[in-house]
Amino acid sequence: MRTTRALLAASAAAALMLAACTTDEPSDTAAPDETATEDAGAGGEEEETADGEFFVRADFDRQLAQRDIEPEGDPATPWLQAIEPEYVDTAEFAQDGNTLCFSNASVSNPWRVTGWITMQQQVEVLQQQGLIGEFRVSDAADDDNKQISDIQAFIDAGDCNAIIISPSTTATLTPAVEAACASGVPVIVFDRGVNTDCMVTFIHPIGGYAYGADAAEFLVENLEPGSTVLALRILPGVDVLENRWAAAQEIFGDSELEVLGDEFTGGDGAEIKNIVTQYLQRGEVDGIWMDAGDGAVAAIEAFEDTGNDYPVMAGEDELSFMRKWQETGMTAVAPVYSNFQWRTPILAATMIWAGEQVPSEWVLPQDPITEDDRDDFLDRNADMPALHYAKFGGEDLPGFPTAWQDR
């Protein structure tokens, strides 16, 4: 039975109403039968998935429902919109100080590079307006221990008027975020989450469940029953990525698709191509699900090099994938983890210093790019490099387009 978005949204809404009334390590590209996901696909009877570290059904249901909720705010500035916001008073943090400190997980992939450029451009605008003074940045290079040390250094310095944190991983960074909160400085977390709500605001698009569901639903709706799917994942232990796969497992488990396996790739194009090629040598692969679009073109090239038909594919709004999609005419969708979110924490800091209310959980819109609007986004980004992201949201910033071209 094919699972459609409408049915899932209705199911999610019903689950939310009911709730209101009641209170791995990367594999070595083993053979598909060694990596097959036992609880997904094949259309068997499935028990409801129990909550775990990276799957909470209430959150899953809420995110799927939020996809159909109209955000508050001006659609022309989606980085300031919010879905079902609950505002918090920030008067205690009102101040004249304007030193902004940012602990970044890394700029180790094109999505983060694109966002980091956008953030810097937003900072420059606010510095020219006198709303931000020094912008102090640390980059942890995806090293949890370094990021913990970076955050502690900001705390010890004692002169940060706000601390923005994009955590490298979830559980390990939680104590460091809590320490920053305990210092009395307003803390803003964005992109990836942590296991605390001590921050003034947590900024993110709808979330990983929505992303993973958008991708999985597209495959279910565009593949015949009995078709095979290969899932390509970046790395374990990051909440938003784990949520994407957890959502996909829910969708695939309710379908008649066969999941051949899920493989960690590190986002490396050569590894992606090698993994896909090995699966194709063993049999047909009808669909590709990815938890992020890094290396999506490498996956497509594996089909080309082996003479196989293009798969039905869920990539991302990275331009290299979107251009390949347009060029080949393949059946595809570009799920989006809204890159424009990199503007929001900067603007949030200035709002907090002004004592303005901000959402405690600032949920930004997150709409996938479909074939209907693909060409429009490609036209708008025609002069951007291949590793740029279509929904970066920086077209109105003074550095556009040069800042994003000269990366």
mmCIF file of C-alpha atoms in Angstrom:
data_model
loop_
_atom_site.group_PDB
_atom_site.id
_atom_site.type_symbol
_atom_site.label_atom_id
_atom_site.label_comp_id
_atom_site.label_asym_id
_atom_site.label_seq_id
_atom_site.Cartn_x
_atom_site.Cartn_y
_atom_site.Cartn_z
ATOM 1 C CA MET A 1 0.000 0.000 0.000
ATOM 2 C CA ARG A 2 1.449 3.350 -1.009
ATOM 3 C CA THR A 3 1.732 5.978 1.707
ATOM 4 C CA THR A 4 0.869 9.511 0.552
ATOM 5 C CA ARG A 5 1.702 12.794 2.223
ATOM 6 C CA ALA A 6 -1.963 13.611 2.669
ATOM 7 C CA LEU A 7 -2.609 10.384 4.515
ATOM 8 C CA LEU A 8 0.448 10.865 6.695
ATOM 9 C CA ALA A 9 -0.512 14.447 7.486
ATOM 10 C CA ALA A 10 -3.995 13.329 8.496
ATOM 11 C CA SER A 11 -2.509 10.556 10.624
ATOM 12 C CA ALA A 12 -0.079 12.981 12.239
ATOM 13 C CA ALA A 13 -2.841 15.477 12.994
ATOM 14 C CA ALA A 14 -4.953 12.751 14.553
ATOM 15 C CA ALA A 15 -2.033 11.628 16.679
ATOM 16 C CA LEU A 16 -1.460 15.184 17.874
ATOM 17 C CA MET A 17 -5.122 15.554 18.838
ATOM 18 C CA LEU A 18 -4.962 12.294 20.743
ATOM 19 C CA ALA A 19 -1.818 13.406 22.538
ATOM 20 C CA ALA A 20 -3.535 16.629 23.553
ATOM 21 C CA CYS A 21 -6.448 14.679 25.027
ATOM 22 C CA THR A 22 -4.151 12.439 27.080
ATOM 23 C CA THR A 23 -1.685 13.459 28.720
ATOM 24 C CA ASP A 24 26.357 2.443 13.811
ATOM 25 C CA GLU A 25 29.447 2.570 12.531
ATOM 26 C CA PRO A 26 29.841 2.795 8.693
ATOM 27 C CA SER A 27 29.659 -0.629 7.102
ATOM 28 C CA ASP A 28 32.255 -2.044 4.749
ATOM 29 C CA THR A 29 29.794 -2.151 1.853
ATOM 30 C CA ALA A 30 28.787 -5.685 2.647
ATOM 31 C CA ALA A 31 26.406 -7.603 0.421
ATOM 32 C CA PRO A 32 22.829 -6.321 0.474
ATOM 33 C CA ASP A 33 21.536 -9.302 2.411
ATOM 34 C CA GLU A 34 24.032 -8.481 5.154
ATOM 35 C CA THR A 35 22.965 -4.854 5.473
ATOM 36 C CA ALA A 36 19.267 -5.078 4.744
ATOM 37 C CA THR A 37 17.022 -3.147 7.062
ATOM 38 C CA GLU A 38 14.980 -5.849 8.694
ATOM 39 C CA ASP A 39 12.141 -3.657 9.888
ATOM 40 C CA ALA A 40 11.571 -1.638 6.699
ATOM 41 C CA GLY A 41 9.953 -2.498 3.413
ATOM 42 C CA ALA A 42 8.331 -5.592 1.955
ATOM 43 C CA GLY A 43 4.903 -4.438 3.151
ATOM 44 C CA GLY A 44 4.797 -6.712 6.190
ATOM 45 C CA GLU A 45 2.764 -6.080 9.295
ATOM 46 C CA GLU A 46 4.729 -3.677 11.470
ATOM 47 C CA GLU A 47 4.461 -2.946 15.146
ATOM 48 C CA GLU A 48 4.527 0.744 16.035
ATOM 49 C CA THR A 49 8.120 1.860 16.468
ATOM 50 C CA ALA A 50 9.043 2.424 20.097
ATOM 51 C CA ASP A 51 10.589 5.723 21.155
ATOM 52 C CA GLY A 52 14.368 5.674 21.325
ATOM 53 C CA GLU A 53 17.358 8.011 21.344
ATOM 54 C CA PHE A 54 16.665 9.300 17.834
ATOM 55 C CA PHE A 55 12.979 8.513 17.368
ATOM 56 C CA VAL A 56 10.199 10.134 19.363
ATOM 57 C CA ARG A 57 6.812 9.479 17.833
ATOM 58 C CA ALA A 58 5.252 12.678 19.154
ATOM 59 C CA ASP A 59 8.018 14.699 17.476
ATOM 60 C CA PHE A 60 7.662 12.676 14.275
ATOM 61 C CA ASP A 61 3.906 13.271 14.190
ATOM 62 C CA ARG A 62 4.326 16.971 14.971
ATOM 63 C CA GLN A 63 6.892 17.574 12.210
ATOM 64 C CA LEU A 64 4.826 15.788 9.589
ATOM 65 C CA ALA A 65 1.834 17.923 10.575
ATOM 66 C CA GLN A 66 3.905 21.135 10.576
ATOM 67 C CA ARG A 67 4.668 20.694 6.875
ATOM 68 C CA ASP A 68 1.080 21.752 6.161
ATOM 69 C CA ILE A 69 0.908 24.656 8.637
ATOM 70 C CA GLU A 70 1.250 28.180 7.247
ATOM 71 C CA PRO A 71 4.206 29.930 8.934
ATOM 72 C CA GLU A 72 3.702 33.271 10.647
ATOM 73 C CA GLY A 73 5.529 36.195 9.063
ATOM 74 C CA ASP A 74 6.411 37.549 5.643
ATOM 75 C CA PRO A 75 7.096 34.841 3.008
ATOM 76 C CA ALA A 76 9.641 37.240 1.463
ATOM 77 C CA THR A 77 11.834 36.773 4.562
ATOM 78 C CA PRO A 78 11.457 33.060 5.400
ATOM 79 C CA TRP A 79 14.423 33.251 7.813
ATOM 80 C CA LEU A 80 12.175 35.354 10.076
ATOM 81 C CA GLN A 81 9.038 33.246 9.701
ATOM 82 C CA ALA A 82 8.012 30.839 12.446
ATOM 83 C CA ILE A 83 5.694 27.851 12.647
ATOM 84 C CA GLU A 84 3.479 27.735 15.750
ATOM 85 C CA PRO A 85 5.826 29.981 17.769
ATOM 86 C CA GLU A 86 5.639 30.257 21.553
ATOM 87 C CA TYR A 87 7.367 33.495 22.458
ATOM 88 C CA VAL A 88 9.606 34.048 25.472
ATOM 89 C CA ASP A 89 10.366 37.310 27.247
ATOM 90 C CA THR A 90 14.013 38.358 26.814
ATOM 91 C CA ALA A 91 13.930 41.555 28.887
ATOM 92 C CA GLU A 92 16.494 40.128 31.322
ATOM 93 C CA PHE A 93 19.028 40.002 28.494
ATOM 94 C CA ALA A 94 18.452 43.540 27.179
ATOM 95 C CA GLN A 95 21.824 45.296 27.004
ATOM 96 C CA ASP A 96 24.024 47.723 25.110
ATOM 97 C CA GLY A 97 26.860 45.216 24.676
ATOM 98 C CA ASN A 98 27.181 43.779 21.198
ATOM 99 C CA THR A 99 30.034 41.280 21.136
ATOM 100 C CA LEU A 100 28.664 38.175 19.451
ATOM 101 C CA CYS A 101 30.431 34.822 19.844
ATOM 102 C CA PHE A 102 29.785 31.853 17.577
ATOM 103 C CA SER A 103 30.891 28.255 18.164
ATOM 104 C CA ASN A 104 30.566 26.464 14.838
ATOM 105 C CA ALA A 105 30.672 22.687 14.460
ATOM 106 C CA SER A 106 32.523 23.006 11.150
ATOM 107 C CA VAL A 107 32.458 24.136 7.560
ATOM 108 C CA SER A 108 33.237 20.618 6.404
ATOM 109 C CA ASN A 109 30.573 20.269 3.725
ATOM 110 C CA PRO A 110 29.102 22.506 1.010
ATOM 111 C CA TRP A 111 25.853 23.084 2.908
ATOM 112 C CA ARG A 112 27.747 24.500 5.877
ATOM 113 C CA VAL A 113 30.071 26.544 3.658
ATOM 114 C CA THR A 114 27.071 28.132 1.927
ATOM 115 C CA GLY A 115 25.406 28.934 5.242
ATOM 116 C CA TRP A 116 28.598 30.309 6.773
ATOM 117 C CA ILE A 117 28.982 32.770 3.885
ATOM 118 C CA THR A 118 25.372 33.878 4.342
ATOM 119 C CA MET A 119 25.891 34.344 8.076
ATOM 120 C CA GLN A 120 28.976 36.513 7.553
ATOM 121 C CA GLN A 121 27.111 38.676 5.065
ATOM 122 C CA GLN A 122 24.266 39.163 7.554
ATOM 123 C CA VAL A 123 26.760 40.096 10.265
ATOM 124 C CA GLU A 124 28.372 42.716 8.020
ATOM 125 C CA VAL A 125 25.016 44.394 7.445
ATOM 126 C CA LEU A 126 24.293 44.563 11.183
ATOM 127 C CA GLN A 127 27.818 45.761 11.964
ATOM 128 C CA GLN A 128 27.314 48.646 9.526
ATOM 129 C CA GLN A 129 24.092 49.452 11.377
ATOM 130 C CA GLY A 130 25.950 49.444 14.704
ATOM 131 C CA LEU A 131 23.916 46.531 16.065
ATOM 132 C CA ILE A 132 26.849 44.105 16.240
ATOM 133 C CA GLY A 133 30.372 44.975 17.300
ATOM 134 C CA GLU A 134 32.950 42.215 17.342
ATOM 135 C CA PHE A 135 31.962 38.889 15.788
ATOM 136 C CA ARG A 136 34.139 36.247 17.402
ATOM 137 C CA VAL A 137 34.133 32.790 15.793
ATOM 138 C CA SER A 138 35.567 29.369 16.592
ATOM 139 C CA ASP A 139 35.454 26.377 14.253
ATOM 140 C CA ALA A 140 35.588 22.911 15.831
ATOM 141 C CA ALA A 141 36.306 21.065 12.554
ATOM 142 C CA ASP A 142 33.746 18.401 13.575
ATOM 143 C CA ASP A 143 35.698 17.622 16.754
ATOM 144 C CA ASP A 144 33.455 17.383 19.825
ATOM 145 C CA ASN A 145 36.312 17.941 22.268
ATOM 146 C CA LYS A 146 37.503 21.021 20.445
ATOM 147 C CA GLN A 147 34.009 22.480 20.382
ATOM 148 C CA ILE A 148 33.600 21.856 24.106
ATOM 149 C CA SER A 149 36.907 23.673 24.652
ATOM 150 C CA ASP A 150 35.836 26.499 22.307
ATOM 151 C CA ILE A 151 32.603 27.065 24.205
ATOM 152 C CA GLN A 152 34.413 27.025 27.548
ATOM 153 C CA ALA A 153 36.876 29.602 26.212
ATOM 154 C CA PHE A 154 33.987 31.916 25.341
ATOM 155 C CA ILE A 155 32.581 31.444 28.847
ATOM 156 C CA ASP A 156 35.943 32.061 30.515
ATOM 157 C CA ALA A 157 36.578 35.202 28.469
ATOM 158 C CA GLY A 158 33.505 36.734 30.085
ATOM 159 C CA ASP A 159 32.945 39.318 27.369
ATOM 160 C CA CYS A 160 30.532 37.585 25.009
ATOM 161 C CA ASN A 161 27.173 39.328 25.065
ATOM 162 C CA ALA A 162 25.566 36.310 23.402
ATOM 163 C CA ILE A 163 26.801 32.884 22.344
ATOM 164 C CA ILE A 164 25.524 31.121 19.231
ATOM 165 C CA ILE A 165 26.195 27.374 19.069
ATOM 166 C CA SER A 166 25.803 24.995 16.144
ATOM 167 C CA PRO A 167 26.630 21.676 17.865
ATOM 168 C CA SER A 168 28.783 19.023 16.213
ATOM 169 C CA THR A 169 26.829 16.194 17.855
ATOM 170 C CA THR A 170 23.861 16.023 20.179
ATOM 171 C CA ALA A 171 24.552 14.241 23.451
ATOM 172 C CA THR A 172 28.247 15.088 23.797
ATOM 173 C CA LEU A 173 27.727 18.834 23.371
ATOM 174 C CA THR A 174 24.774 19.053 25.763
ATOM 175 C CA PRO A 175 26.853 19.717 28.930
ATOM 176 C CA ALA A 176 28.832 22.440 27.148
ATOM 177 C CA VAL A 177 25.635 24.179 26.074
ATOM 178 C CA GLU A 178 24.302 23.908 29.624
ATOM 179 C CA ALA A 179 27.524 25.458 30.929
ATOM 180 C CA ALA A 180 27.116 28.356 28.517
ATOM 181 C CA CYS A 181 23.545 28.869 29.730
ATOM 182 C CA ALA A 182 24.675 28.769 33.356
ATOM 183 C CA SER A 183 27.134 31.604 32.673
ATOM 184 C CA GLY A 184 24.194 34.000 32.385
ATOM 185 C CA VAL A 185 24.851 34.880 28.750
ATOM 186 C CA PRO A 186 21.944 34.423 26.314
ATOM 187 C CA VAL A 187 22.567 31.250 24.335
ATOM 188 C CA ILE A 188 21.193 30.578 20.860
ATOM 189 C CA VAL A 189 21.379 27.064 19.401
ATOM 190 C CA PHE A 190 20.675 26.435 15.733
ATOM 191 C CA ASP A 191 20.795 23.749 13.060
ATOM 192 C CA ARG A 192 21.520 20.691 15.215
ATOM 193 C CA GLY A 193 19.941 20.172 18.600
ATOM 194 C CA VAL A 194 21.091 19.189 22.076
ATOM 195 C CA ASN A 195 19.371 17.463 24.975
ATOM 196 C CA THR A 196 18.475 20.578 26.926
ATOM 197 C CA ASP A 197 16.102 23.506 26.606
ATOM 198 C CA CYS A 198 18.226 25.965 28.594
ATOM 199 C CA MET A 199 18.934 28.147 25.553
ATOM 200 C CA VAL A 200 16.877 31.275 24.925
ATOM 201 C CA THR A 201 15.915 29.998 21.494
ATOM 202 C CA PHE A 202 16.546 26.882 19.428
ATOM 203 C CA ILE A 203 16.409 27.735 15.709
ATOM 204 C CA HIS A 204 15.891 25.113 13.038
ATOM 205 C CA PRO A 205 13.735 24.261 10.035
ATOM 206 C CA ILE A 206 10.880 21.859 10.693
ATOM 207 C CA GLY A 207 13.372 19.074 11.150
ATOM 208 C CA GLY A 208 14.922 15.802 10.221
ATOM 209 C CA TYR A 209 11.731 13.768 10.381
ATOM 210 C CA ALA A 210 10.098 16.064 7.836
ATOM 211 C CA TYR A 211 13.145 15.908 5.566
ATOM 212 C CA GLY A 212 13.388 12.137 5.690
ATOM 213 C CA ALA A 213 9.654 11.739 5.170
ATOM 214 C CA ASP A 214 9.607 14.102 2.172
ATOM 215 C CA ALA A 215 12.299 11.981 0.522
ATOM 216 C CA ALA A 216 10.826 8.597 1.417
ATOM 217 C CA GLU A 217 7.265 9.545 0.438
ATOM 218 C CA PHE A 218 8.485 10.633 -2.975
ATOM 219 C CA LEU A 219 10.087 7.240 -3.563
ATOM 220 C CA VAL A 220 6.999 5.373 -2.372
ATOM 221 C CA GLU A 221 4.765 7.440 -4.642
ATOM 222 C CA ASN A 222 7.002 7.092 -7.720
ATOM 223 C CA LEU A 223 8.182 3.479 -7.531
ATOM 224 C CA GLU A 224 6.197 0.339 -8.234
ATOM 225 C CA PRO A 225 5.460 -2.046 -5.347
ATOM 226 C CA GLY A 226 8.346 -4.468 -4.906
ATOM 227 C CA SER A 227 10.940 -1.960 -6.122
ATOM 228 C CA THR A 228 14.284 -1.751 -4.354
ATOM 229 C CA VAL A 229 15.788 1.223 -2.534
ATOM 230 C CA LEU A 230 19.320 1.921 -1.346
ATOM 231 C CA ALA A 231 19.739 4.428 1.505
ATOM 232 C CA LEU A 232 22.916 6.514 1.634
ATOM 233 C CA ARG A 233 23.733 8.225 4.936
ATOM 234 C CA ILE A 234 26.519 10.592 5.977
ATOM 235 C CA LEU A 235 27.415 9.692 9.561
ATOM 236 C CA PRO A 236 25.820 8.412 12.766
ATOM 237 C CA GLY A 237 25.045 10.221 15.998
ATOM 238 C CA VAL A 238 23.774 13.593 14.715
ATOM 239 C CA ASP A 239 20.155 14.082 15.720
ATOM 240 C CA VAL A 240 18.895 15.731 12.541
ATOM 241 C CA LEU A 241 20.489 13.033 10.356
ATOM 242 C CA GLU A 242 19.317 10.165 12.554
ATOM 243 C CA ASN A 243 15.803 11.640 12.548
ATOM 244 C CA ARG A 244 15.828 11.675 8.737
ATOM 245 C CA TRP A 245 16.579 7.958 8.573
ATOM 246 C CA ALA A 246 14.123 7.134 11.364
ATOM 247 C CA ALA A 247 11.356 8.888 9.416
ATOM 248 C CA ALA A 248 12.310 7.073 6.215
ATOM 249 C CA GLN A 249 12.143 3.734 8.008
ATOM 250 C CA GLU A 250 8.615 4.578 9.153
ATOM 251 C CA ILE A 251 7.524 5.434 5.612
ATOM 252 C CA PHE A 252 9.276 2.503 3.940
ATOM 253 C CA GLY A 253 7.999 0.120 6.590
ATOM 254 C CA ASP A 254 4.448 1.073 5.631
ATOM 255 C CA SER A 255 5.094 0.500 1.927
ATOM 256 C CA GLU A 256 5.779 -2.368 -0.435
ATOM 257 C CA LEU A 257 9.323 -1.249 -1.247
ATOM 258 C CA GLU A 258 12.362 -3.355 -0.371
ATOM 259 C CA VAL A 259 15.191 -1.512 1.379
ATOM 260 C CA LEU A 260 18.408 -3.196 0.254
ATOM 261 C CA GLY A 261 20.569 -1.552 2.868
ATOM 262 C CA ASP A 262 21.629 1.700 4.502
ATOM 263 C CA GLU A 263 25.262 2.696 4.118
ATOM 264 C CA PHE A 264 27.373 5.403 5.744
ATOM 265 C CA THR A 265 29.430 7.318 3.201
ATOM 266 C CA GLY A 266 31.007 10.210 5.091
ATOM 267 C CA GLY A 267 29.583 12.369 2.304
ATOM 268 C CA ASP A 268 32.550 11.311 0.156
ATOM 269 C CA GLY A 269 31.758 11.179 -3.552
ATOM 270 C CA ALA A 270 34.220 8.390 -4.322
ATOM 271 C CA GLU A 271 32.843 6.245 -1.527
ATOM 272 C CA ILE A 272 29.264 6.910 -2.617
ATOM 273 C CA LYS A 273 30.092 5.876 -6.181
ATOM 274 C CA ASN A 274 31.866 2.735 -4.964
ATOM 275 C CA ILE A 275 28.964 1.687 -2.730
ATOM 276 C CA VAL A 276 26.304 2.257 -5.381
ATOM 277 C CA THR A 277 28.397 0.437 -7.990
ATOM 278 C CA GLN A 278 28.747 -2.601 -5.737
ATOM 279 C CA TYR A 279 25.003 -2.772 -5.168
ATOM 280 C CA LEU A 280 24.337 -2.440 -8.897
ATOM 281 C CA GLN A 281 26.730 -5.299 -9.596
ATOM 282 C CA ARG A 282 24.608 -7.510 -7.343
ATOM 283 C CA GLY A 283 21.204 -6.583 -8.746
ATOM 284 C CA GLU A 284 18.760 -3.816 -9.532
ATOM 285 C CA VAL A 285 18.547 -0.610 -7.511
ATOM 286 C CA ASP A 286 15.357 1.265 -8.390
ATOM 287 C CA GLY A 287 15.535 4.138 -5.949
ATOM 288 C CA ILE A 288 18.110 6.131 -3.988
ATOM 289 C CA TRP A 289 17.264 7.778 -0.668
ATOM 290 C CA MET A 290 19.878 10.128 0.813
ATOM 291 C CA ASP A 291 19.945 11.797 4.215
ATOM 292 C CA ALA A 292 21.835 14.711 2.583
ATOM 293 C CA GLY A 293 22.642 15.590 -0.988
ATOM 294 C CA ASP A 294 26.436 15.686 -0.720
ATOM 295 C CA GLY A 295 27.736 13.401 -3.438
ATOM 296 C CA ALA A 296 24.363 12.853 -5.088
ATOM 297 C CA VAL A 297 25.915 13.322 -8.525
ATOM 298 C CA ALA A 298 28.433 10.568 -7.743
ATOM 299 C CA ALA A 299 25.545 8.194 -7.060
ATOM 300 C CA ILE A 300 23.956 9.093 -10.402
ATOM 301 C CA GLU A 301 27.267 8.585 -12.213
ATOM 302 C CA ALA A 302 27.448 5.048 -10.829
ATOM 303 C CA PHE A 303 24.257 4.255 -12.739
ATOM 304 C CA GLU A 304 25.634 5.862 -15.882
ATOM 305 C CA ASP A 305 28.969 4.063 -15.681
ATOM 306 C CA THR A 306 27.313 0.662 -15.272
ATOM 307 C CA GLY A 307 24.732 1.226 -18.011
ATOM 308 C CA ASN A 308 21.763 1.116 -15.660
ATOM 309 C CA ASP A 309 18.592 3.169 -15.913
ATOM 310 C CA TYR A 310 18.464 6.235 -13.692
ATOM 311 C CA PRO A 311 16.886 5.612 -10.298
ATOM 312 C CA VAL A 312 14.030 7.501 -8.739
ATOM 313 C CA MET A 313 16.008 9.719 -6.413
ATOM 314 C CA ALA A 314 15.807 12.028 -3.428
ATOM 315 C CA GLY A 315 18.838 14.323 -3.366
ATOM 316 C CA GLU A 316 18.918 17.856 -1.945
ATOM 317 C CA ASP A 317 18.866 21.476 -3.160
ATOM 318 C CA GLU A 318 22.597 21.508 -3.905
ATOM 319 C CA LEU A 319 22.971 22.899 -7.424
ATOM 320 C CA SER A 320 25.181 20.084 -8.724
ATOM 321 C CA PHE A 321 22.356 17.615 -8.092
ATOM 322 C CA MET A 322 19.622 19.940 -9.329
ATOM 323 C CA ARG A 323 21.492 20.612 -12.593
ATOM 324 C CA LYS A 324 22.096 16.888 -13.125
ATOM 325 C CA TRP A 325 18.425 16.245 -12.442
ATOM 326 C CA GLN A 326 17.436 18.819 -15.059
ATOM 327 C CA GLU A 327 19.991 17.525 -17.575
ATOM 328 C CA THR A 328 18.961 13.864 -17.306
ATOM 329 C CA GLY A 329 15.212 14.292 -16.921
ATOM 330 C CA MET A 330 15.284 11.691 -14.152
ATOM 331 C CA THR A 331 12.446 11.395 -11.651
ATOM 332 C CA ALA A 332 13.663 13.187 -8.545
ATOM 333 C CA VAL A 333 12.958 15.570 -5.703
ATOM 334 C CA ALA A 334 15.192 17.907 -3.699
ATOM 335 C CA PRO A 335 14.333 17.814 0.007
ATOM 336 C CA VAL A 336 15.471 20.972 1.766
ATOM 337 C CA TYR A 337 16.993 21.659 5.171
ATOM 338 C CA SER A 338 16.557 25.401 4.771
ATOM 339 C CA ASN A 339 20.042 26.894 4.409
ATOM 340 C CA PHE A 340 18.685 30.389 5.019
ATOM 341 C CA GLN A 341 18.519 29.459 8.705
ATOM 342 C CA TRP A 342 22.108 30.732 9.036
ATOM 343 C CA ARG A 343 20.728 34.284 9.033
ATOM 344 C CA THR A 344 18.251 33.708 11.838
ATOM 345 C CA PRO A 345 20.550 33.308 14.889
ATOM 346 C CA ILE A 346 22.374 36.546 14.028
ATOM 347 C CA LEU A 347 19.110 38.458 13.825
ATOM 348 C CA ALA A 348 17.854 36.682 16.962
ATOM 349 C CA ALA A 349 20.879 37.930 18.950
ATOM 350 C CA THR A 350 20.093 41.557 18.107
ATOM 351 C CA MET A 351 16.434 41.008 19.000
ATOM 352 C CA ILE A 352 17.400 39.526 22.373
ATOM 353 C CA TRP A 353 19.748 42.452 23.114
ATOM 354 C CA ALA A 354 16.826 44.763 22.374
ATOM 355 C CA GLY A 355 14.639 42.841 24.829
ATOM 356 C CA GLU A 356 12.290 41.678 22.077
ATOM 357 C CA GLN A 357 10.396 38.431 22.362
ATOM 358 C CA VAL A 358 11.650 35.482 20.319
ATOM 359 C CA PRO A 359 10.223 31.980 19.881
ATOM 360 C CA SER A 360 11.607 29.505 22.418
ATOM 361 C CA GLU A 361 11.686 26.997 19.570
ATOM 362 C CA TRP A 362 11.996 28.909 16.340
ATOM 363 C CA VAL A 363 10.725 26.546 13.639
ATOM 364 C CA LEU A 364 11.436 27.782 10.119
ATOM 365 C CA PRO A 365 9.631 26.680 6.950
ATOM 366 C CA GLN A 366 11.073 23.715 5.048
ATOM 367 C CA ASP A 367 9.596 23.011 1.619
ATOM 368 C CA PRO A 368 11.194 20.584 -0.847
ATOM 369 C CA ILE A 369 11.980 21.644 -4.401
ATOM 370 C CA THR A 370 9.935 19.667 -6.906
ATOM 371 C CA GLU A 371 10.088 19.417 -10.668
ATOM 372 C CA ASP A 372 7.471 22.185 -10.838
ATOM 373 C CA ASP A 373 9.771 24.821 -9.302
ATOM 374 C CA ARG A 374 13.212 23.305 -10.022
ATOM 375 C CA ASP A 375 13.880 25.361 -13.156
ATOM 376 C CA ASP A 376 12.928 28.609 -11.428
ATOM 377 C CA PHE A 377 15.462 27.972 -8.655
ATOM 378 C CA LEU A 378 18.105 27.000 -11.202
ATOM 379 C CA ASP A 379 17.493 30.205 -13.159
ATOM 380 C CA ARG A 380 17.797 32.299 -10.000
ATOM 381 C CA ASN A 381 21.082 30.585 -9.147
ATOM 382 C CA ALA A 382 22.448 30.312 -12.684
ATOM 383 C CA ASP A 383 25.736 32.056 -11.833
ATOM 384 C CA MET A 384 26.334 30.173 -8.598
ATOM 385 C CA PRO A 385 28.904 27.361 -8.210
ATOM 386 C CA ALA A 386 27.911 23.699 -8.284
ATOM 387 C CA LEU A 387 28.238 23.269 -4.506
ATOM 388 C CA HIS A 388 25.887 26.153 -3.735
ATOM 389 C CA TYR A 389 22.418 25.558 -2.219
ATOM 390 C CA ALA A 390 19.342 26.898 -3.964
ATOM 391 C CA LYS A 391 17.463 27.972 -0.825
ATOM 392 C CA PHE A 392 20.321 29.927 0.760
ATOM 393 C CA GLY A 393 18.238 33.077 1.190
ATOM 394 C CA GLY A 394 20.950 35.679 0.646
ATOM 395 C CA GLU A 395 19.815 37.351 -2.548
ATOM 396 C CA ASP A 396 19.021 40.615 -0.728
ATOM 397 C CA LEU A 397 22.390 40.895 1.035
ATOM 398 C CA PRO A 398 24.957 43.394 -0.310
ATOM 399 C CA GLY A 399 27.554 40.739 -1.091
ATOM 400 C CA PHE A 400 25.287 38.888 -3.524
ATOM 401 C CA PRO A 401 26.318 37.196 -5.736
ATOM 402 C CA THR A 402 30.104 37.638 -5.465
ATOM 403 C CA ALA A 403 30.528 36.450 -1.873
ATOM 404 C CA TRP A 404 29.009 33.055 -2.662
ATOM 405 C CA GLN A 405 30.859 32.713 -5.968
ATOM 406 C CA ASP A 406 34.298 33.371 -4.460
ATOM 407 C CA ARG A 407 34.327 30.456 -2.058
#
